[in-house]
Amino acid sequence: IRLGLDVENKPVDVTLNIYDLRGKVIQKQQWSSVSNAIFEKQIDVSRLSQGIYMVELVSSNGSREMHKLIKN
């Protein structure tokens, strides 16, 4: 998957959490001192089983995004 987050050109820490439908964190990644205006990363989800997941991106400046991921 490919996700992006607006971090406003200020160095921030960014955390990605992938949750199953019960709310359990099943994958987590963190990046420090991100300073690009648009933060984009490709995330390998090949190890996830088929199903529906929630993907959350959170930055230390308070930006937060949630996305639904359907893996076939």
Short mmCIF file of C-alpha atoms in Angstrom, two decimals:
data_model
loop_
_atom_site.label_atom_id
_atom_site.label_comp_id
_atom_site.label_asym_id
_atom_site.label_seq_id
_atom_site.Cartn_x
_atom_site.Cartn_y
_atom_site.Cartn_z
CA ILE A 1 0.00 0.00 0.00
CA ARG A 2 1.08 3.59 -0.48
CA LEU A 3 0.05 6.26 2.03
CA GLY A 4 0.77 9.95 2.47
CA LEU A 5 0.46 12.52 5.26
CA ASP A 6 0.89 16.30 5.18
CA VAL A 7 3.57 17.16 7.76
CA GLU A 8 3.84 20.91 6.99
CA ASN A 9 7.63 21.07 6.37
CA LYS A 10 8.44 20.74 10.08
CA PRO A 11 10.41 17.76 11.42
CA VAL A 12 7.96 15.35 13.03
CA ASP A 13 7.87 11.71 14.04
CA VAL A 14 5.38 9.56 12.13
CA THR A 15 3.83 6.29 13.28
CA LEU A 16 1.87 3.84 11.15
CA ASN A 17 -0.40 1.32 12.86
CA ILE A 18 -2.33 -1.46 11.14
CA TYR A 19 -5.25 -2.80 13.18
CA ASP A 20 -7.36 -5.89 12.69
CA LEU A 21 -11.13 -5.50 13.06
CA ARG A 22 -10.91 -6.29 16.79
CA GLY A 23 -8.69 -3.23 17.28
CA LYS A 24 -5.46 -5.14 17.87
CA VAL A 25 -2.30 -3.56 16.43
CA ILE A 26 -0.81 -6.18 14.12
CA GLN A 27 1.86 -4.08 12.42
CA LYS A 28 3.61 -0.88 13.51
CA GLN A 29 6.30 1.23 11.89
CA GLN A 30 7.87 4.50 13.00
CA TRP A 31 9.93 7.15 11.25
CA SER A 32 11.78 9.97 13.03
CA SER A 33 12.38 13.59 12.00
CA VAL A 34 10.33 13.47 8.81
CA SER A 35 10.49 16.92 7.21
CA ASN A 36 9.10 16.51 3.68
CA ALA A 37 5.97 18.54 2.97
CA ILE A 38 4.27 15.33 1.90
CA PHE A 39 5.32 12.14 3.69
CA GLU A 40 4.86 9.07 1.47
CA LYS A 41 5.90 5.50 2.17
CA GLN A 42 5.21 2.16 0.60
CA ILE A 43 4.28 -0.48 3.15
CA ASP A 44 4.65 -4.22 2.53
CA VAL A 45 1.43 -5.97 3.57
CA SER A 46 2.22 -9.31 1.89
CA ARG A 47 2.41 -11.06 5.28
CA LEU A 48 -1.14 -10.05 6.23
CA SER A 49 -3.89 -12.61 5.78
CA GLN A 50 -6.86 -11.86 3.57
CA GLY A 51 -9.30 -9.57 5.34
CA ILE A 52 -10.18 -6.03 6.30
CA TYR A 53 -7.79 -3.82 8.27
CA MET A 54 -7.65 -0.23 9.48
CA VAL A 55 -4.49 1.74 8.75
CA GLU A 56 -3.68 4.76 10.93
CA LEU A 57 -1.00 7.37 10.28
CA VAL A 58 -0.18 9.67 13.20
CA SER A 59 2.38 12.46 13.36
CA SER A 60 3.80 14.13 16.45
CA ASN A 61 2.24 17.45 15.28
CA GLY A 62 -1.24 15.98 15.74
CA SER A 63 -2.04 15.03 12.13
CA ARG A 64 -3.96 11.77 11.94
CA GLU A 65 -5.43 9.79 9.07
CA MET A 66 -7.35 6.51 9.02
CA HIS A 67 -7.82 4.32 5.96
CA LYS A 68 -9.57 1.02 5.36
CA LEU A 69 -7.44 -1.70 3.75
CA ILE A 70 -9.05 -4.70 2.08
CA LYS A 71 -6.55 -7.47 1.34
CA ASN A 72 -7.64 -10.11 -1.16
#
